[in-house]
């Protein structure tokens, strides 16, 4: 699928007006080989704990995008190089992290798209605390499981339905 987020916004101003298409604020850095990626959202809500991130990426991605609400924490990383490789191996299109990643060079070698607030060398704790498949809010934008994510060099969009 070829798309441009700018073109999607231009063609769907009515959806933006009613809130069925939203634009994430431009606070994310780009990682991974895929500059552009899209897919249905799988959601997680965690805080400085990446056990659920790993267990989710161990499952078949089927072209989905994992959206991780890490509470915007800049105190540790929720995704590292091993998880980037796992995501690629299991068919995830991308990962959006409202938090940090680490091993950015390794992630940049993976055939996935990743957006995160930044990098941090420290790993997270591992207690397994968090929630799956619920509505999360990423930088003020709601993302529901099954929403469609469109990301490219110009931004990240969240749509309540697949857009052509």
JSON list of C-alpha atoms in Angstrom, two decimals:
[
{"chain": "A", "resi": 1, "resn": "UNK", "atom": "CA", "xyz": [0.00, 0.00, 0.00]},
{"chain": "A", "resi": 2, "resn": "UNK", "atom": "CA", "xyz": [1.39, 3.36, -1.03]},
{"chain": "A", "resi": 3, "resn": "UNK", "atom": "CA", "xyz": [0.15, 6.43, 0.78]},
{"chain": "A", "resi": 4, "resn": "UNK", "atom": "CA", "xyz": [1.18, 9.88, 1.93]},
{"chain": "A", "resi": 5, "resn": "UNK", "atom": "CA", "xyz": [-0.14, 11.23, 5.21]},
{"chain": "A", "resi": 6, "resn": "UNK", "atom": "CA", "xyz": [-0.40, 14.70, 3.65]},
{"chain": "A", "resi": 7, "resn": "UNK", "atom": "CA", "xyz": [-2.66, 13.34, 0.89]},
{"chain": "A", "resi": 8, "resn": "UNK", "atom": "CA", "xyz": [-4.75, 11.41, 3.42]},
{"chain": "A", "resi": 9, "resn": "UNK", "atom": "CA", "xyz": [-5.29, 14.58, 5.44]},
{"chain": "A", "resi": 10, "resn": "UNK", "atom": "CA", "xyz": [-6.19, 16.60, 2.33]},
{"chain": "A", "resi": 11, "resn": "UNK", "atom": "CA", "xyz": [-8.68, 13.99, 1.14]},
{"chain": "A", "resi": 12, "resn": "UNK", "atom": "CA", "xyz": [-10.27, 13.51, 4.56]},
{"chain": "A", "resi": 13, "resn": "UNK", "atom": "CA", "xyz": [-10.68, 16.98, 6.06]},
{"chain": "A", "resi": 14, "resn": "UNK", "atom": "CA", "xyz": [-14.27, 16.04, 6.97]},
{"chain": "A", "resi": 15, "resn": "UNK", "atom": "CA", "xyz": [-12.99, 13.12, 9.08]},
{"chain": "A", "resi": 16, "resn": "UNK", "atom": "CA", "xyz": [-10.48, 15.38, 10.82]},
{"chain": "A", "resi": 17, "resn": "UNK", "atom": "CA", "xyz": [-13.28, 17.84, 11.58]},
{"chain": "A", "resi": 18, "resn": "UNK", "atom": "CA", "xyz": [-15.45, 15.17, 13.25]},
{"chain": "A", "resi": 19, "resn": "UNK", "atom": "CA", "xyz": [-12.55, 13.38, 14.97]},
{"chain": "A", "resi": 20, "resn": "UNK", "atom": "CA", "xyz": [-12.54, 10.07, 13.11]},
{"chain": "A", "resi": 21, "resn": "UNK", "atom": "CA", "xyz": [-9.10, 10.95, 11.74]},
{"chain": "A", "resi": 22, "resn": "UNK", "atom": "CA", "xyz": [-6.48, 12.46, 14.03]},
{"chain": "A", "resi": 23, "resn": "UNK", "atom": "CA", "xyz": [-2.89, 13.56, 13.68]},
{"chain": "A", "resi": 24, "resn": "UNK", "atom": "CA", "xyz": [-0.42, 12.75, 16.45]},
{"chain": "A", "resi": 25, "resn": "UNK", "atom": "CA", "xyz": [1.60, 15.80, 17.51]},
{"chain": "A", "resi": 26, "resn": "UNK", "atom": "CA", "xyz": [5.07, 15.93, 15.88]},
{"chain": "A", "resi": 27, "resn": "UNK", "atom": "CA", "xyz": [7.04, 14.78, 18.92]},
{"chain": "A", "resi": 28, "resn": "UNK", "atom": "CA", "xyz": [8.24, 11.39, 17.66]},
{"chain": "A", "resi": 29, "resn": "UNK", "atom": "CA", "xyz": [11.64, 10.43, 16.29]},
{"chain": "A", "resi": 30, "resn": "UNK", "atom": "CA", "xyz": [11.85, 7.91, 13.44]},
{"chain": "A", "resi": 31, "resn": "UNK", "atom": "CA", "xyz": [13.65, 4.58, 13.72]},
{"chain": "A", "resi": 32, "resn": "UNK", "atom": "CA", "xyz": [13.73, 1.34, 11.74]},
{"chain": "A", "resi": 33, "resn": "UNK", "atom": "CA", "xyz": [14.10, 0.75, 8.01]},
{"chain": "A", "resi": 34, "resn": "UNK", "atom": "CA", "xyz": [10.49, 1.58, 7.18]},
{"chain": "A", "resi": 35, "resn": "UNK", "atom": "CA", "xyz": [9.89, 5.29, 6.91]},
{"chain": "A", "resi": 36, "resn": "UNK", "atom": "CA", "xyz": [6.28, 4.58, 5.97]},
{"chain": "A", "resi": 37, "resn": "UNK", "atom": "CA", "xyz": [4.11, 1.91, 7.55]},
{"chain": "A", "resi": 38, "resn": "UNK", "atom": "CA", "xyz": [0.46, 1.31, 8.28]},
{"chain": "A", "resi": 39, "resn": "UNK", "atom": "CA", "xyz": [-1.79, -1.24, 9.90]},
{"chain": "A", "resi": 40, "resn": "UNK", "atom": "CA", "xyz": [-4.42, -1.83, 12.52]},
{"chain": "A", "resi": 41, "resn": "UNK", "atom": "CA", "xyz": [-3.50, -0.86, 16.07]},
{"chain": "A", "resi": 42, "resn": "UNK", "atom": "CA", "xyz": [-2.87, -3.26, 18.90]},
{"chain": "A", "resi": 43, "resn": "UNK", "atom": "CA", "xyz": [-2.62, -1.26, 22.12]},
{"chain": "A", "resi": 44, "resn": "UNK", "atom": "CA", "xyz": [-0.76, -1.54, 25.42]},
{"chain": "A", "resi": 45, "resn": "UNK", "atom": "CA", "xyz": [-0.66, 0.68, 28.48]},
{"chain": "A", "resi": 46, "resn": "UNK", "atom": "CA", "xyz": [2.48, 0.19, 30.57]},
{"chain": "A", "resi": 47, "resn": "UNK", "atom": "CA", "xyz": [4.76, 2.33, 32.70]},
{"chain": "A", "resi": 48, "resn": "UNK", "atom": "CA", "xyz": [8.50, 1.67, 32.74]},
{"chain": "A", "resi": 49, "resn": "UNK", "atom": "CA", "xyz": [7.81, -2.08, 32.37]},
{"chain": "A", "resi": 50, "resn": "UNK", "atom": "CA", "xyz": [8.18, -3.85, 29.02]},
{"chain": "A", "resi": 51, "resn": "UNK", "atom": "CA", "xyz": [7.09, -7.43, 29.81]},
{"chain": "A", "resi": 52, "resn": "UNK", "atom": "CA", "xyz": [3.77, -6.97, 27.96]},
{"chain": "A", "resi": 53, "resn": "UNK", "atom": "CA", "xyz": [5.60, -5.34, 25.04]},
{"chain": "A", "resi": 54, "resn": "UNK", "atom": "CA", "xyz": [7.75, -8.45, 24.63]},
{"chain": "A", "resi": 55, "resn": "UNK", "atom": "CA", "xyz": [4.91, -10.93, 25.05]},
{"chain": "A", "resi": 56, "resn": "UNK", "atom": "CA", "xyz": [2.81, -9.03, 22.50]},
{"chain": "A", "resi": 57, "resn": "UNK", "atom": "CA", "xyz": [5.65, -8.86, 19.95]},
{"chain": "A", "resi": 58, "resn": "UNK", "atom": "CA", "xyz": [6.12, -12.63, 20.40]},
{"chain": "A", "resi": 59, "resn": "UNK", "atom": "CA", "xyz": [2.69, -13.12, 18.78]},
{"chain": "A", "resi": 60, "resn": "UNK", "atom": "CA", "xyz": [1.95, -12.88, 15.05]},
{"chain": "A", "resi": 61, "resn": "UNK", "atom": "CA", "xyz": [1.70, -9.22, 14.07]},
{"chain": "A", "resi": 62, "resn": "UNK", "atom": "CA", "xyz": [-0.17, -9.82, 10.83]},
{"chain": "A", "resi": 63, "resn": "UNK", "atom": "CA", "xyz": [0.87, -6.37, 9.60]},
{"chain": "A", "resi": 64, "resn": "UNK", "atom": "CA", "xyz": [-0.45, -4.57, 12.69]},
{"chain": "A", "resi": 65, "resn": "UNK", "atom": "CA", "xyz": [1.12, -1.61, 14.51]},
{"chain": "A", "resi": 66, "resn": "UNK", "atom": "CA", "xyz": [1.81, -1.94, 18.23]},
{"chain": "A", "resi": 67, "resn": "UNK", "atom": "CA", "xyz": [0.90, 1.31, 20.00]},
{"chain": "A", "resi": 68, "resn": "UNK", "atom": "CA", "xyz": [2.52, 1.46, 23.43]},
{"chain": "A", "resi": 69, "resn": "UNK", "atom": "CA", "xyz": [1.33, 4.10, 25.87]},
{"chain": "A", "resi": 70, "resn": "UNK", "atom": "CA", "xyz": [4.35, 4.30, 28.14]},
{"chain": "A", "resi": 71, "resn": "UNK", "atom": "CA", "xyz": [3.04, 7.38, 29.88]},
{"chain": "A", "resi": 72, "resn": "UNK", "atom": "CA", "xyz": [5.60, 9.53, 28.09]},
{"chain": "A", "resi": 73, "resn": "UNK", "atom": "CA", "xyz": [8.33, 8.36, 30.47]},
{"chain": "A", "resi": 74, "resn": "UNK", "atom": "CA", "xyz": [11.83, 9.44, 29.53]},
{"chain": "A", "resi": 75, "resn": "UNK", "atom": "CA", "xyz": [13.46, 7.45, 32.37]},
{"chain": "A", "resi": 76, "resn": "UNK", "atom": "CA", "xyz": [14.00, 4.10, 30.62]},
{"chain": "A", "resi": 77, "resn": "UNK", "atom": "CA", "xyz": [13.48, 2.26, 27.32]},
{"chain": "A", "resi": 78, "resn": "UNK", "atom": "CA", "xyz": [10.46, 0.08, 26.54]},
{"chain": "A", "resi": 79, "resn": "UNK", "atom": "CA", "xyz": [11.73, -1.35, 23.24]},
{"chain": "A", "resi": 80, "resn": "UNK", "atom": "CA", "xyz": [15.27, -2.45, 22.39]},
{"chain": "A", "resi": 81, "resn": "UNK", "atom": "CA", "xyz": [17.08, -4.18, 19.57]},
{"chain": "A", "resi": 82, "resn": "UNK", "atom": "CA", "xyz": [15.95, -7.70, 20.51]},
{"chain": "A", "resi": 83, "resn": "UNK", "atom": "CA", "xyz": [12.31, -6.60, 20.46]},
{"chain": "A", "resi": 84, "resn": "UNK", "atom": "CA", "xyz": [12.85, -4.88, 17.11]},
{"chain": "A", "resi": 85, "resn": "UNK", "atom": "CA", "xyz": [14.11, -8.15, 15.66]},
{"chain": "A", "resi": 86, "resn": "UNK", "atom": "CA", "xyz": [11.20, -10.00, 17.26]},
{"chain": "A", "resi": 87, "resn": "UNK", "atom": "CA", "xyz": [8.70, -7.55, 15.75]},
{"chain": "A", "resi": 88, "resn": "UNK", "atom": "CA", "xyz": [10.23, -7.95, 12.30]},
{"chain": "A", "resi": 89, "resn": "UNK", "atom": "CA", "xyz": [10.33, -11.76, 12.58]},
{"chain": "A", "resi": 90, "resn": "UNK", "atom": "CA", "xyz": [6.68, -11.94, 13.66]},
{"chain": "A", "resi": 91, "resn": "UNK", "atom": "CA", "xyz": [5.28, -9.66, 10.97]},
{"chain": "A", "resi": 92, "resn": "UNK", "atom": "CA", "xyz": [4.58, -6.42, 12.82]},
{"chain": "A", "resi": 93, "resn": "UNK", "atom": "CA", "xyz": [4.51, -3.37, 10.52]},
{"chain": "A", "resi": 94, "resn": "UNK", "atom": "CA", "xyz": [5.62, -0.98, 13.22]},
{"chain": "A", "resi": 95, "resn": "UNK", "atom": "CA", "xyz": [5.70, 0.19, 16.81]},
{"chain": "A", "resi": 96, "resn": "UNK", "atom": "CA", "xyz": [4.74, 3.56, 18.24]},
{"chain": "A", "resi": 97, "resn": "UNK", "atom": "CA", "xyz": [6.09, 4.20, 21.72]},
{"chain": "A", "resi": 98, "resn": "UNK", "atom": "CA", "xyz": [4.92, 7.04, 23.92]},
{"chain": "A", "resi": 99, "resn": "UNK", "atom": "CA", "xyz": [8.24, 6.65, 25.69]},
{"chain": "A", "resi": 100, "resn": "UNK", "atom": "CA", "xyz": [11.79, 5.67, 24.77]},
{"chain": "A", "resi": 101, "resn": "UNK", "atom": "CA", "xyz": [13.64, 2.95, 22.90]},
{"chain": "A", "resi": 102, "resn": "UNK", "atom": "CA", "xyz": [17.25, 1.79, 23.13]},
{"chain": "A", "resi": 103, "resn": "UNK", "atom": "CA", "xyz": [19.65, -0.03, 20.81]},
{"chain": "A", "resi": 104, "resn": "UNK", "atom": "CA", "xyz": [18.63, 2.43, 18.12]},
{"chain": "A", "resi": 105, "resn": "UNK", "atom": "CA", "xyz": [21.30, 1.21, 15.69]},
{"chain": "A", "resi": 106, "resn": "UNK", "atom": "CA", "xyz": [19.94, -2.33, 15.96]},
{"chain": "A", "resi": 107, "resn": "UNK", "atom": "CA", "xyz": [16.36, -1.13, 15.51]},
{"chain": "A", "resi": 108, "resn": "UNK", "atom": "CA", "xyz": [17.45, 0.91, 12.48]},
{"chain": "A", "resi": 109, "resn": "UNK", "atom": "CA", "xyz": [18.56, -2.39, 10.93]},
{"chain": "A", "resi": 110, "resn": "UNK", "atom": "CA", "xyz": [15.10, -3.95, 11.31]},
{"chain": "A", "resi": 111, "resn": "UNK", "atom": "CA", "xyz": [12.51, -3.95, 8.54]},
{"chain": "A", "resi": 112, "resn": "UNK", "atom": "CA", "xyz": [9.86, -2.27, 10.65]},
{"chain": "A", "resi": 113, "resn": "UNK", "atom": "CA", "xyz": [8.88, 1.32, 11.37]},
{"chain": "A", "resi": 114, "resn": "UNK", "atom": "CA", "xyz": [9.32, 2.70, 14.87]},
{"chain": "A", "resi": 115, "resn": "UNK", "atom": "CA", "xyz": [8.33, 6.03, 16.36]},
{"chain": "A", "resi": 116, "resn": "UNK", "atom": "CA", "xyz": [9.38, 6.98, 19.88]},
{"chain": "A", "resi": 117, "resn": "UNK", "atom": "CA", "xyz": [9.93, 10.10, 21.93]},
{"chain": "A", "resi": 118, "resn": "UNK", "atom": "CA", "xyz": [13.67, 9.41, 22.10]},
{"chain": "A", "resi": 119, "resn": "UNK", "atom": "CA", "xyz": [16.35, 6.99, 23.15]},
{"chain": "A", "resi": 120, "resn": "UNK", "atom": "CA", "xyz": [17.48, 5.97, 26.62]},
{"chain": "A", "resi": 121, "resn": "UNK", "atom": "CA", "xyz": [20.21, 3.41, 27.42]},
{"chain": "A", "resi": 122, "resn": "UNK", "atom": "CA", "xyz": [18.56, 2.01, 30.56]},
{"chain": "A", "resi": 123, "resn": "UNK", "atom": "CA", "xyz": [16.19, -0.94, 30.26]},
{"chain": "A", "resi": 124, "resn": "UNK", "atom": "CA", "xyz": [12.81, -1.02, 31.94]},
{"chain": "A", "resi": 125, "resn": "UNK", "atom": "CA", "xyz": [11.77, -3.03, 34.95]},
{"chain": "A", "resi": 126, "resn": "UNK", "atom": "CA", "xyz": [10.21, -6.44, 34.35]},
{"chain": "A", "resi": 127, "resn": "UNK", "atom": "CA", "xyz": [7.20, -6.99, 36.56]},
{"chain": "A", "resi": 128, "resn": "UNK", "atom": "CA", "xyz": [4.55, -7.64, 33.91]},
{"chain": "A", "resi": 129, "resn": "UNK", "atom": "CA", "xyz": [2.29, -4.79, 35.00]},
{"chain": "A", "resi": 130, "resn": "UNK", "atom": "CA", "xyz": [0.06, -3.15, 32.41]},
{"chain": "A", "resi": 131, "resn": "UNK", "atom": "CA", "xyz": [-3.02, -3.57, 30.25]},
{"chain": "A", "resi": 132, "resn": "UNK", "atom": "CA", "xyz": [-3.65, -4.86, 26.72]},
{"chain": "A", "resi": 133, "resn": "UNK", "atom": "CA", "xyz": [-6.15, -3.97, 24.04]},
{"chain": "A", "resi": 134, "resn": "UNK", "atom": "CA", "xyz": [-7.75, -0.92, 25.59]},
{"chain": "A", "resi": 135, "resn": "UNK", "atom": "CA", "xyz": [-8.19, 2.69, 24.55]},
{"chain": "A", "resi": 136, "resn": "UNK", "atom": "CA", "xyz": [-4.96, 4.60, 25.14]},
{"chain": "A", "resi": 137, "resn": "UNK", "atom": "CA", "xyz": [-4.16, 8.27, 24.77]},
{"chain": "A", "resi": 138, "resn": "UNK", "atom": "CA", "xyz": [-0.94, 9.11, 22.97]},
{"chain": "A", "resi": 139, "resn": "UNK", "atom": "CA", "xyz": [0.06, 12.76, 23.33]},
{"chain": "A", "resi": 140, "resn": "UNK", "atom": "CA", "xyz": [-3.60, 13.75, 23.64]},
{"chain": "A", "resi": 141, "resn": "UNK", "atom": "CA", "xyz": [-4.90, 11.54, 20.80]},
{"chain": "A", "resi": 142, "resn": "UNK", "atom": "CA", "xyz": [-7.09, 8.52, 21.54]},
{"chain": "A", "resi": 143, "resn": "UNK", "atom": "CA", "xyz": [-6.11, 5.21, 19.93]},
{"chain": "A", "resi": 144, "resn": "UNK", "atom": "CA", "xyz": [-8.44, 2.23, 20.14]},
{"chain": "A", "resi": 145, "resn": "UNK", "atom": "CA", "xyz": [-7.58, -1.37, 19.35]},
{"chain": "A", "resi": 146, "resn": "UNK", "atom": "CA", "xyz": [-8.38, -1.88, 15.66]},
{"chain": "A", "resi": 147, "resn": "UNK", "atom": "CA", "xyz": [-7.93, 1.78, 14.68]},
{"chain": "A", "resi": 148, "resn": "UNK", "atom": "CA", "xyz": [-5.78, 2.30, 11.59]},
{"chain": "A", "resi": 149, "resn": "UNK", "atom": "CA", "xyz": [-2.33, 3.83, 11.91]},
{"chain": "A", "resi": 150, "resn": "UNK", "atom": "CA", "xyz": [-0.66, 5.56, 8.97]},
{"chain": "A", "resi": 151, "resn": "UNK", "atom": "CA", "xyz": [2.91, 6.81, 9.47]},
{"chain": "A", "resi": 152, "resn": "UNK", "atom": "CA", "xyz": [5.38, 8.32, 7.03]},
{"chain": "A", "resi": 153, "resn": "UNK", "atom": "CA", "xyz": [8.09, 10.98, 6.96]},
{"chain": "A", "resi": 154, "resn": "UNK", "atom": "CA", "xyz": [5.51, 13.74, 7.53]},
{"chain": "A", "resi": 155, "resn": "UNK", "atom": "CA", "xyz": [3.62, 12.35, 10.50]},
{"chain": "A", "resi": 156, "resn": "UNK", "atom": "CA", "xyz": [1.45, 9.75, 12.16]},
{"chain": "A", "resi": 157, "resn": "UNK", "atom": "CA", "xyz": [-2.32, 9.49, 11.64]},
{"chain": "A", "resi": 158, "resn": "UNK", "atom": "CA", "xyz": [-4.94, 7.57, 13.60]},
{"chain": "A", "resi": 159, "resn": "UNK", "atom": "CA", "xyz": [-8.17, 6.68, 11.79]},
{"chain": "A", "resi": 160, "resn": "UNK", "atom": "CA", "xyz": [-11.22, 4.87, 13.13]},
{"chain": "A", "resi": 161, "resn": "UNK", "atom": "CA", "xyz": [-11.54, 3.02, 9.81]},
{"chain": "A", "resi": 162, "resn": "UNK", "atom": "CA", "xyz": [-9.28, 1.94, 6.97]},
{"chain": "A", "resi": 163, "resn": "UNK", "atom": "CA", "xyz": [-8.71, 4.75, 4.48]},
{"chain": "A", "resi": 164, "resn": "UNK", "atom": "CA", "xyz": [-8.11, 4.16, 0.76]}
]
